[in-house]
């Protein structure tokens, strides 16, 4: 039995397609130009020259004056890192056409028995005798053909290895007498974002199989799969917090019809929100108040016919006004969020039980008893705000919503609520009036008869509370609710600010004790920014509220405030000085740091819009610049930040500055060795 088909097996199977391969008719011949191996044997590099008979019109070949096209190819097998990288580019017509292709095989980061395969290609046609569009079509056709055959070819040669009795390929281990070289084991540069990507699993049947995506994510087109891989890779490179699972990333892509930029923006905002409010730990930390257990008429109840978790909400029996007055919006929101977190957990469990991807749940809402008291304005407002938060952070988690026994007052409520619900979500709503749900096309089409609740005419006992009016003795005043330590909606210790091109955001801190410690923790929600820290003996003038004053007034925006404190007439090095080197922070990054002050005075934290520098050697834009410009949708960035000044005696020699105060959202690592001198630490 083959225990591990690691990179050795992939390389052996891949090498068998040379010097020719009958499965690739256009691949005529190849020759090895150079073959090298590192001293410890961990890295094997092969360079080839490949001869291709491209399927092109004979007229085009005659005009071009060639019958064959030659490519240079470099294969790098890193046995230590278990990766195989293939890079190739054209030699023929390289001054007219530039073709660059990259392939990568690697062990899956979460399951070493799976193999990740990534492939990308770029085509740049400068000129080709007036046949540029024809060449582009030919190149795309050839590339699409090779993508389709990739899995077939690898499986063919893996089967061939089995037939020859090669039943075990051990993982590479360094020889005891081989020299150790960290440089020789360094893998090639990270694969760029891919255009077409396929991930395959190595099964016990010793074959690469495409069931990972089908088993856990569902059917995806190559473009959709590529978007998922690219967005996950971007998060791994830029987001320093917890990386969500593929299923979670995929929900945000589906919510924006696989528009990468839009999905990335809402996902980054959601990740910041989850970090700020500790949502990842909600199921472990949230304890439902007794009034919710007694009067909240909702709960989980088995699953529907498709295996989706089923949530039942007897909204018509719920005293929404009483719950809001007794609990407040914050507790209701936390309860709803805990329901969504539990739903995600149940989806994962059902995926394992049913052997197919289950990424959403079904909600059954019984409206019997709904009347005008449910249209209480604060209650409707609370419902709308909850819908807004759920829509933003749990997209594509509702598979179907069955609304049963809708009364005459329901259209009024629906008119108020429906504009706040995403259009794709509204399409999943099925509404039944009276007993229509008992007929054809009703409840039995979606839920097995044996799990239909008793209050809907079924035989299954449902443990969802029956509700009733919340006693007014449990009501609490607004002041009592505000004193609770719950802050999902009220102002948090984090501040929000917008950073515009030409208009940085600045915060001033007055330092009395020269040995104080300035700490900061911020997330870059949108765009790229440059972070500075300045010192001045002069007090900056606070911005005036008059909008006619000019650039130094506060600029209020929906995304937060923009405040500029450094006067235009100030000269750097004379009126103020830089005490920290500029730090460029990319979109999605979380940054924490501290600075031990040397002098008293005023310290100014500044976030400035980051402008990509142009290339000095050429007038043509760089690829990185173009990609960056595409990622920034406007001349506006957004940051969420928290800053605090701590006395050196309270700093305790560690970088846990924020944790030692009121913030549980960030931890700063490492330690400062000497508080008598100016020092800083940045942690991403």
XYZ file of C-alpha atoms in Angstrom:
684
model
C 0.000 0.000 0.000
C 1.317 3.428 -0.880
C 1.320 5.307 2.400
C 2.452 8.668 1.009
C 2.550 9.856 -2.578
C 4.754 12.824 -1.770
C 6.682 15.125 -4.105
C 8.948 12.249 -5.215
C 5.972 10.433 -6.724
C 4.716 13.557 -8.440
C 8.138 14.185 -9.886
C 8.568 10.585 -11.065
C 5.148 10.643 -12.743
C 5.795 14.056 -14.261
C 9.228 13.082 -15.586
C 7.730 10.194 -17.574
C 6.204 12.566 -20.093
C 9.700 13.343 -21.382
C 11.293 13.347 -23.923
C 7.906 12.867 -25.673
C 4.390 12.079 -24.560
C 1.792 10.297 -26.696
C -0.979 11.935 -24.660
C 0.207 15.350 -25.888
C 0.398 15.113 -29.714
C 1.739 18.661 -30.099
C 4.710 17.792 -27.810
C 7.216 16.574 -30.425
C 10.525 16.337 -28.571
C 12.628 17.700 -25.705
C 16.248 17.737 -24.586
C 17.869 18.289 -21.199
C 20.118 21.345 -21.205
C 21.237 21.232 -17.582
C 20.540 19.113 -14.515
C 21.712 19.993 -10.998
C 21.157 18.819 -7.443
C 21.904 20.511 -4.136
C 24.629 19.139 -1.892
C 22.208 17.567 0.552
C 20.044 16.159 -2.254
C 16.939 18.089 -1.238
C 16.594 20.217 -4.395
C 16.656 18.771 -7.917
C 16.634 21.177 -10.877
C 16.202 20.260 -14.559
C 16.275 22.697 -17.501
C 14.904 21.570 -20.868
C 14.273 22.824 -24.370
C 10.917 21.599 -25.686
C 9.795 21.324 -29.306
C 6.075 21.884 -30.040
C 4.031 21.445 -33.198
C 1.370 24.084 -32.599
C -1.997 23.495 -34.217
C -1.993 26.662 -36.336
C -3.173 27.384 -39.899
C -0.561 26.463 -42.524
C -0.749 29.992 -43.973
C 0.236 31.469 -40.626
C 3.165 29.057 -40.327
C 4.379 30.003 -43.806
C 4.166 33.717 -43.019
C 5.996 33.177 -39.722
C 8.591 31.008 -41.451
C 8.583 28.217 -38.828
C 7.155 24.730 -38.522
C 7.837 24.251 -34.802
C 7.827 26.420 -31.691
C 10.506 26.048 -28.996
C 10.014 26.613 -25.272
C 12.470 26.732 -22.374
C 11.325 24.889 -19.271
C 12.733 24.688 -15.737
C 11.552 22.090 -13.198
C 12.502 22.457 -9.533
C 11.730 19.650 -7.105
C 12.133 20.602 -3.447
C 11.970 17.349 -1.496
C 12.292 19.051 1.838
C 9.339 21.396 1.224
C 7.495 18.757 -0.872
C 6.921 21.100 -3.814
C 7.412 20.785 -7.545
C 7.563 24.033 -9.543
C 7.515 24.142 -13.350
C 8.209 27.386 -15.201
C 8.354 27.782 -18.979
C 8.535 30.546 -21.578
C 8.764 30.694 -25.350
C 12.054 31.072 -27.234
C 10.487 31.327 -30.683
C 9.241 34.842 -31.543
C 10.163 36.040 -28.046
C 10.565 39.580 -29.414
C 6.997 39.534 -30.741
C 5.091 37.251 -28.344
C 5.789 36.608 -24.654
C 4.260 33.465 -23.161
C 4.973 32.669 -19.523
C 3.532 29.619 -17.768
C 3.819 28.479 -14.135
C 2.734 25.209 -12.520
C 3.067 24.110 -8.921
C 2.443 20.863 -7.053
C 2.487 21.037 -3.258
C 1.202 19.200 -0.189
C -2.090 20.616 1.090
C -1.408 22.728 4.226
C -4.275 21.109 6.143
C -3.975 17.507 4.933
C -0.644 16.112 3.743
C -2.429 13.285 1.903
C -3.822 15.826 -0.556
C -1.992 17.508 -3.389
C -2.580 21.110 -4.494
C -2.053 21.798 -8.198
C -1.901 25.378 -9.440
C -1.394 26.528 -13.005
C -1.294 29.969 -14.562
C -0.195 31.515 -17.828
C 0.219 34.992 -19.263
C 0.247 36.061 -22.908
C 1.573 39.374 -24.218
C 1.427 39.874 -27.989
C 3.449 42.892 -29.057
C 3.114 42.302 -32.812
C 2.676 39.342 -35.138
C 2.458 40.346 -38.793
C -1.089 41.656 -38.357
C -2.385 38.307 -37.028
C -2.408 39.266 -33.331
C -6.018 38.222 -32.668
C -5.488 34.874 -34.413
C -2.381 34.134 -32.356
C -4.260 34.987 -29.181
C -7.066 32.551 -30.030
C -4.578 29.787 -30.859
C -2.671 30.303 -27.618
C -5.863 30.256 -25.539
C -7.048 27.100 -27.275
C -3.753 25.304 -26.660
C -3.671 26.387 -22.998
C -7.255 25.286 -22.347
C -6.457 21.926 -23.922
C -3.426 21.392 -21.668
C -5.502 22.298 -18.584
C -8.063 19.613 -19.394
C -5.415 16.956 -19.969
C -3.348 17.718 -16.879
C -5.211 15.365 -14.531
C -5.487 12.638 -17.179
C -1.735 12.626 -17.842
C -0.692 12.510 -14.181
C -3.140 9.677 -13.457
C -1.875 7.733 -16.483
C 1.722 7.754 -15.261
C 0.756 7.066 -11.636
C -1.112 3.974 -12.856
C 1.967 3.024 -14.843
C 4.084 3.224 -11.680
C 1.678 0.889 -9.896
C 1.725 -1.627 -12.754
C 5.515 -1.692 -12.538
C 5.345 -2.581 -8.861
C 6.378 0.810 -7.467
C 4.053 0.645 -4.489
C 5.819 2.911 -2.026
C 7.601 6.220 -2.435
C 9.023 7.261 0.942
C 9.221 10.863 2.079
C 12.650 12.426 1.650
C 14.875 12.577 4.726
C 18.332 14.160 4.865
C 21.307 11.818 4.829
C 23.351 11.747 8.025
C 26.579 12.464 6.162
C 25.071 15.033 3.787
C 25.935 18.686 4.431
C 23.139 20.786 5.842
C 22.336 23.817 3.758
C 19.418 26.026 4.570
C 19.877 27.938 1.343
C 19.665 24.815 -0.780
C 16.292 23.960 0.681
C 14.779 27.330 0.054
C 11.797 26.865 -2.248
C 11.440 28.907 -5.417
C 9.492 32.128 -5.367
C 5.870 31.847 -4.341
C 3.451 31.118 -7.159
C 1.667 34.251 -8.357
C -2.074 34.501 -8.349
C -3.458 31.890 -10.686
C -5.953 32.226 -13.494
C -6.937 28.570 -13.750
C -6.471 26.279 -10.780
C -7.269 22.653 -9.933
C -6.786 20.960 -6.577
C -6.526 17.189 -6.467
C -6.500 14.754 -3.613
C -4.183 11.711 -3.504
C -6.386 8.828 -2.448
C -5.459 5.394 -1.195
C -6.171 4.152 -4.686
C -2.880 5.878 -5.519
C -4.511 8.313 -7.946
C -4.878 12.049 -8.000
C -8.601 12.627 -7.585
C -10.679 15.820 -7.886
C -13.040 15.028 -5.017
C -11.803 17.573 -2.462
C -13.777 20.413 -4.024
C -16.791 18.238 -4.809
C -16.702 16.675 -1.346
C -16.370 19.852 0.714
C -17.122 22.859 -1.490
C -19.465 21.746 -4.253
C -19.167 22.069 -8.015
C -17.010 25.013 -9.051
C -16.055 26.247 -12.480
C -12.321 26.760 -13.120
C -12.833 30.529 -12.834
C -14.659 30.211 -9.507
C -12.001 27.854 -8.220
C -9.309 30.288 -9.312
C -11.019 33.120 -7.419
C -11.097 31.006 -4.268
C -7.404 30.098 -4.507
C -6.355 33.676 -5.254
C -8.380 35.177 -2.419
C -7.086 32.581 0.056
C -3.512 33.214 -1.100
C -4.003 36.968 -0.710
C -5.235 36.445 2.851
C -2.248 34.238 3.668
C 0.116 36.917 2.368
C -1.602 40.014 3.756
C -3.888 39.108 6.654
C -1.965 38.301 9.811
C -4.959 37.139 11.847
C -6.864 33.882 11.690
C -7.319 32.660 8.104
C -10.895 31.468 7.512
C -11.655 28.094 5.997
C -12.250 27.655 2.275
C -15.982 27.254 2.894
C -16.139 30.636 4.622
C -14.160 32.415 1.893
C -16.374 30.832 -0.740
C -19.510 32.273 0.880
C -18.225 35.817 0.409
C -17.258 35.104 -3.205
C -20.709 33.715 -3.958
C -22.331 36.686 -2.269
C -20.595 38.986 -4.765
C -20.951 36.717 -7.809
C -17.218 35.901 -7.625
C -16.169 39.506 -8.078
C -12.743 39.318 -6.423
C -12.464 42.970 -5.419
C -15.944 43.228 -3.915
C -15.664 39.889 -2.109
C -12.249 40.792 -0.709
C -13.513 44.110 0.635
C -16.497 42.681 2.527
C -14.457 39.708 3.761
C -11.753 41.997 5.191
C -14.391 44.110 6.905
C -15.982 40.986 8.371
C -12.652 39.591 9.607
C -11.917 42.907 11.332
C -15.385 42.854 12.880
C -14.920 39.286 14.110
C -11.572 40.164 15.653
C -12.832 43.359 17.265
C -15.813 41.660 18.922
C -14.217 38.265 19.616
C -16.884 36.488 17.550
C -14.683 33.405 17.078
C -15.116 32.707 20.790
C -18.795 33.583 21.014
C -20.068 30.004 21.422
C -17.650 29.416 24.295
C -18.176 32.749 26.062
C -21.813 33.676 25.461
C -24.306 32.502 28.065
C -27.919 32.982 27.063
C -29.924 34.918 29.696
C -32.792 33.027 31.288
C -35.360 35.338 29.722
C -34.155 34.201 26.275
C -34.373 30.545 27.250
C -37.948 31.099 28.418
C -39.354 33.507 25.829
C -37.252 33.325 22.639
C -39.287 31.048 20.385
C -36.549 29.607 18.211
C -34.295 26.561 18.134
C -32.553 23.907 16.017
C -34.645 20.905 14.946
C -33.118 18.001 12.947
C -32.428 18.727 9.236
C -34.256 19.051 5.916
C -34.277 16.560 3.032
C -31.002 17.937 1.662
C -29.201 17.465 4.968
C -29.211 21.157 5.838
C -29.605 21.998 9.539
C -33.181 23.123 10.220
C -33.891 26.126 12.430
C -37.457 26.788 13.561
C -38.634 30.250 14.615
C -42.179 30.703 15.953
C -42.126 34.443 15.342
C -45.887 34.860 15.773
C -45.607 33.604 19.358
C -42.672 35.852 20.258
C -43.040 39.001 22.338
C -40.498 41.081 20.416
C -41.223 44.251 22.373
C -40.836 42.468 25.700
C -37.527 40.878 24.669
C -36.092 44.183 23.459
C -37.174 45.984 26.642
C -35.852 43.196 28.896
C -32.609 42.448 27.061
C -31.744 45.355 24.803
C -30.561 45.139 21.215
C -27.062 44.045 22.204
C -28.093 40.814 23.898
C -30.545 40.016 21.112
C -27.842 40.560 18.532
C -25.369 38.371 20.411
C -27.997 35.649 20.634
C -28.670 35.827 16.902
C -24.923 35.727 16.209
C -24.580 32.657 18.433
C -27.335 31.023 16.366
C -25.395 31.753 13.171
C -22.142 30.458 14.676
C -23.934 27.299 15.785
C -25.375 26.976 12.277
C -21.889 27.044 10.758
C -20.788 24.348 13.194
C -23.778 22.167 12.333
C -23.093 22.597 8.616
C -19.578 21.219 9.125
C -20.941 18.267 11.077
C -23.591 17.483 8.447
C -20.975 17.714 5.701
C -19.129 14.857 7.391
C -22.311 12.869 8.091
C -23.838 13.095 4.605
C -20.590 13.015 2.626
C -21.377 16.093 0.546
C -20.852 19.831 1.016
C -23.511 21.452 3.203
C -22.739 25.136 3.579
C -26.109 26.607 4.567
C -29.203 25.875 6.607
C -32.969 25.996 6.225
C -35.078 28.280 8.381
C -38.775 27.631 9.018
C -40.691 30.658 10.316
C -44.190 30.108 11.704
C -46.159 33.371 11.696
C -49.335 32.168 13.390
C -50.230 34.812 15.957
C -48.460 37.664 14.155
C -50.340 40.940 14.712
C -49.823 44.685 14.917
C -47.906 44.482 18.210
C -45.047 42.933 16.221
C -44.827 46.168 14.222
C -43.597 48.073 17.306
C -41.100 50.518 15.826
C -38.115 49.805 18.132
C -38.681 46.085 17.547
C -38.682 46.514 13.768
C -35.615 48.747 14.043
C -33.823 46.083 16.095
C -34.777 43.458 13.508
C -33.458 45.587 10.651
C -30.155 46.208 12.417
C -29.754 42.521 13.165
C -30.464 41.691 9.518
C -27.823 44.236 8.476
C -25.138 42.678 10.690
C -26.012 39.114 9.657
C -26.106 39.987 5.957
C -22.657 41.577 6.189
C -20.949 38.760 8.092
C -22.819 35.550 7.259
C -23.508 35.739 3.526
C -24.846 32.701 1.689
C -25.603 30.798 4.895
C -29.386 30.711 4.388
C -30.262 28.005 1.905
C -34.051 28.316 2.134
C -36.570 30.265 4.223
C -40.019 28.706 4.610
C -42.574 31.239 5.897
C -45.737 29.450 7.062
C -49.211 30.646 8.072
C -48.612 34.246 6.988
C -51.510 36.441 8.235
C -52.979 39.532 6.588
C -50.633 41.844 8.466
C -47.579 40.106 7.016
C -47.407 42.203 3.789
C -46.968 45.301 5.962
C -44.033 43.777 7.816
C -42.583 42.413 4.581
C -42.736 45.858 2.986
C -40.675 47.256 5.871
C -38.103 44.475 6.008
C -37.581 43.236 2.441
C -35.599 46.267 1.136
C -32.889 45.485 3.690
C -32.509 41.866 2.566
C -30.098 40.983 -0.223
C -31.795 40.173 -3.518
C -30.150 36.739 -3.741
C -31.433 35.972 -0.234
C -34.988 37.087 -1.070
C -35.076 34.556 -3.900
C -34.758 31.784 -1.302
C -38.004 32.779 0.466
C -41.118 30.584 0.094
C -44.268 32.095 1.629
C -47.435 30.122 2.463
C -50.693 31.612 3.724
C -53.112 29.683 5.920
C -52.777 25.923 5.481
C -51.305 26.097 1.980
C -48.098 24.547 3.319
C -49.930 21.220 3.749
C -50.714 20.848 0.055
C -48.623 20.046 -3.059
C -45.401 22.051 -3.208
C -45.608 22.593 0.519
C -43.644 21.483 3.556
C -43.376 17.806 2.575
C -41.300 18.753 -0.477
C -38.538 20.067 1.780
C -38.833 18.305 5.148
C -39.315 14.604 5.884
C -42.703 13.779 7.353
C -41.231 12.247 10.507
C -39.532 15.507 11.550
C -42.416 17.937 10.892
C -43.168 19.605 14.271
C -46.344 18.722 16.131
C -47.654 22.313 16.094
C -47.621 22.160 12.285
C -49.593 18.931 12.146
C -46.626 16.555 12.307
C -45.804 13.840 14.815
C -42.374 15.097 15.944
C -42.165 16.779 19.339
C -40.431 20.133 18.955
C -38.549 21.594 21.915
C -38.755 25.189 20.693
C -40.257 27.330 23.528
C -43.857 28.410 23.041
C -43.039 31.960 24.079
C -45.655 34.216 25.609
C -45.559 37.734 26.989
C -42.400 38.768 28.843
C -43.381 40.023 32.342
C -42.904 43.775 32.636
C -41.099 43.169 35.897
C -38.186 42.000 33.755
C -38.054 45.236 31.741
C -34.963 47.417 32.223
C -34.278 51.077 31.588
C -31.958 52.374 28.891
C -29.451 53.387 31.569
C -29.405 49.852 32.975
C -28.848 48.386 29.521
C -26.060 50.853 28.734
C -24.159 49.786 31.856
C -23.852 46.234 30.565
C -20.463 45.108 29.308
C -21.745 44.436 25.790
C -20.656 46.688 22.969
C -21.449 45.284 19.556
C -23.381 48.414 18.596
C -22.290 51.120 21.004
C -18.987 52.928 20.529
C -16.024 50.661 21.120
C -12.479 51.452 22.144
C -11.589 51.239 18.452
C -11.912 54.409 16.397
C -12.582 54.566 12.681
C -10.859 56.992 10.329
C -10.732 57.702 6.614
C -7.424 58.454 4.921
C -7.610 60.376 1.670
C -5.037 61.023 -1.001
C -3.395 64.243 0.152
C -5.266 64.230 3.488
C -3.708 61.964 6.135
C -5.387 61.160 9.445
C -3.503 62.218 12.581
C -3.852 61.643 16.337
C -1.950 63.692 18.924
C -0.829 62.376 22.341
C 0.640 64.654 24.998
C 3.485 63.024 26.943
C 4.406 64.406 30.380
C 6.671 61.595 31.585
C 9.640 61.204 29.244
C 9.766 57.417 29.839
C 6.178 56.695 28.818
C 5.152 53.985 26.364
C 2.893 54.774 23.400
C 1.028 51.711 22.115
C -1.095 51.292 19.029
C -3.205 48.611 17.408
C -4.841 49.179 14.036
C -6.389 47.305 11.132
C -6.201 48.490 7.537
C -9.743 47.878 6.314
C -9.380 49.392 2.844
C -6.449 50.496 0.697
C -2.766 50.730 1.634
C -1.432 53.245 4.152
C 1.923 54.453 5.481
C 2.167 54.801 9.263
C 4.398 57.494 10.836
C 5.149 58.635 14.364
C 6.350 62.241 14.900
C 7.420 64.313 17.905
C 6.989 68.049 18.432
C 7.580 70.463 21.291
C 4.759 72.613 19.964
C 1.125 71.701 20.490
C -0.683 71.165 17.161
C -3.831 73.220 16.716
C -6.954 71.092 16.975
C -9.085 71.253 13.814
C -11.993 73.650 13.770
C -15.503 72.466 12.965
C -16.143 75.191 10.407
C -16.123 73.376 7.025
C -15.100 76.602 5.283
C -11.767 76.850 7.080
C -10.041 74.601 4.603
C -7.963 71.484 4.605
C -7.191 71.548 8.334
C -10.810 71.209 9.406
C -12.361 67.871 10.321
C -13.643 65.977 7.332
C -16.621 63.875 8.352
C -17.326 60.895 6.134
C -19.546 57.821 6.409
C -16.406 55.733 6.943
C -15.172 57.761 9.910
C -13.426 61.074 10.621
C -10.337 62.513 9.016
C -8.338 64.876 11.229
C -5.148 66.722 10.210
C -3.043 68.332 12.913
C 0.367 69.072 11.371
C 0.191 72.592 9.986
C 1.260 73.123 6.391
C 3.707 75.787 7.495
C 5.580 73.339 9.752
C 8.982 72.142 8.548
C 10.091 68.566 9.195
C 13.297 68.614 11.212
C 12.578 72.079 12.572
C 9.032 72.206 13.942
C 8.650 68.461 14.350
C 10.777 65.318 13.895
C 10.236 61.723 12.862
C 10.811 59.199 15.678
C 9.723 56.034 13.836
C 10.659 54.897 10.347
C 7.677 54.893 7.958
C 5.810 51.578 7.909
C 3.869 50.606 4.777
C 0.775 48.607 5.693
C -1.239 46.675 3.126
C -4.986 46.279 2.991
C -6.159 43.592 5.415
C -3.122 43.806 7.695
C -3.351 44.032 11.476
C -0.516 46.048 13.016
C 0.436 46.381 16.666
C 3.390 48.246 18.104
C 4.787 50.462 20.817
C 7.293 53.265 21.260
C 9.197 54.128 24.432
C 9.389 57.902 24.451
C 12.646 59.790 25.056
C 11.320 63.347 25.430
C 8.166 64.968 26.799
C 5.997 66.908 24.395
C 3.491 65.993 21.720
C 3.609 62.783 19.678
C 1.582 62.566 16.481
C 0.463 59.249 14.975
C -0.168 59.624 11.264
C -1.758 57.355 8.668
C -1.033 58.531 5.125
C -2.431 57.315 1.801
C 0.154 55.048 0.142
C 0.897 55.919 -3.482
C 2.718 53.290 -5.552
C 5.995 54.710 -6.927
C 6.503 54.557 -10.654
C 9.369 52.754 -12.332
C 12.383 54.972 -12.912
C 13.934 52.887 -15.665
C 11.003 52.758 -18.032
C 7.893 54.700 -18.943
C 5.855 51.494 -19.038
C 3.864 50.717 -15.866
C 5.097 47.849 -13.752
C 2.877 44.781 -13.284
C 2.871 45.318 -9.492
C 1.754 48.920 -9.968
C -1.097 47.898 -12.251
C -2.265 45.198 -9.833
C -2.091 47.639 -6.946
C -4.098 50.242 -8.830
C -6.778 47.664 -9.537
C -6.967 46.747 -5.863
C -7.549 50.348 -4.730
C -11.009 51.292 -5.921
C -10.761 54.993 -4.920
C -8.447 57.579 -3.420
C -9.634 56.657 0.054
C -8.351 54.277 2.709
C -9.944 53.240 5.958
C -8.337 52.245 9.269
C -9.680 51.171 12.651
C -7.289 52.015 15.452
C -6.748 52.073 19.186
C -3.942 53.888 20.960
C -2.947 54.242 24.591
C -0.184 55.794 26.689
C 1.187 53.668 29.545
C 3.665 54.631 32.235
C 6.928 52.721 32.075
C 6.352 51.324 35.551
C 3.081 49.782 34.349
C 4.590 48.368 31.196
C 6.192 45.522 33.166
C 8.955 45.060 30.644
C 6.687 43.245 28.210
C 4.880 44.136 25.017
C 1.438 43.194 26.375
C 0.515 46.852 26.561
C -2.977 46.695 25.201
C -3.793 43.536 27.090
C -2.724 45.156 30.344
C -5.285 47.897 29.815
C -8.884 47.667 28.598
C -8.366 45.953 25.263
C -8.602 42.240 24.837
C -8.438 42.516 21.065
C -4.672 42.595 20.575
C -1.497 41.270 22.077
C 1.901 42.712 21.444
C 4.745 40.230 21.543
C 8.396 40.352 22.604
C 9.932 42.742 25.119
C 11.785 45.996 25.268
C 15.184 45.587 26.819
C 15.789 49.181 27.929
C 13.153 51.757 28.797
C 15.614 54.562 29.258
C 16.109 54.832 25.522
C 13.673 55.275 22.679
C 12.643 51.953 21.234
C 9.725 50.428 19.397
C 8.243 47.146 18.340
C 5.978 46.431 15.391
C 3.942 43.242 15.223
C 1.763 42.187 12.341
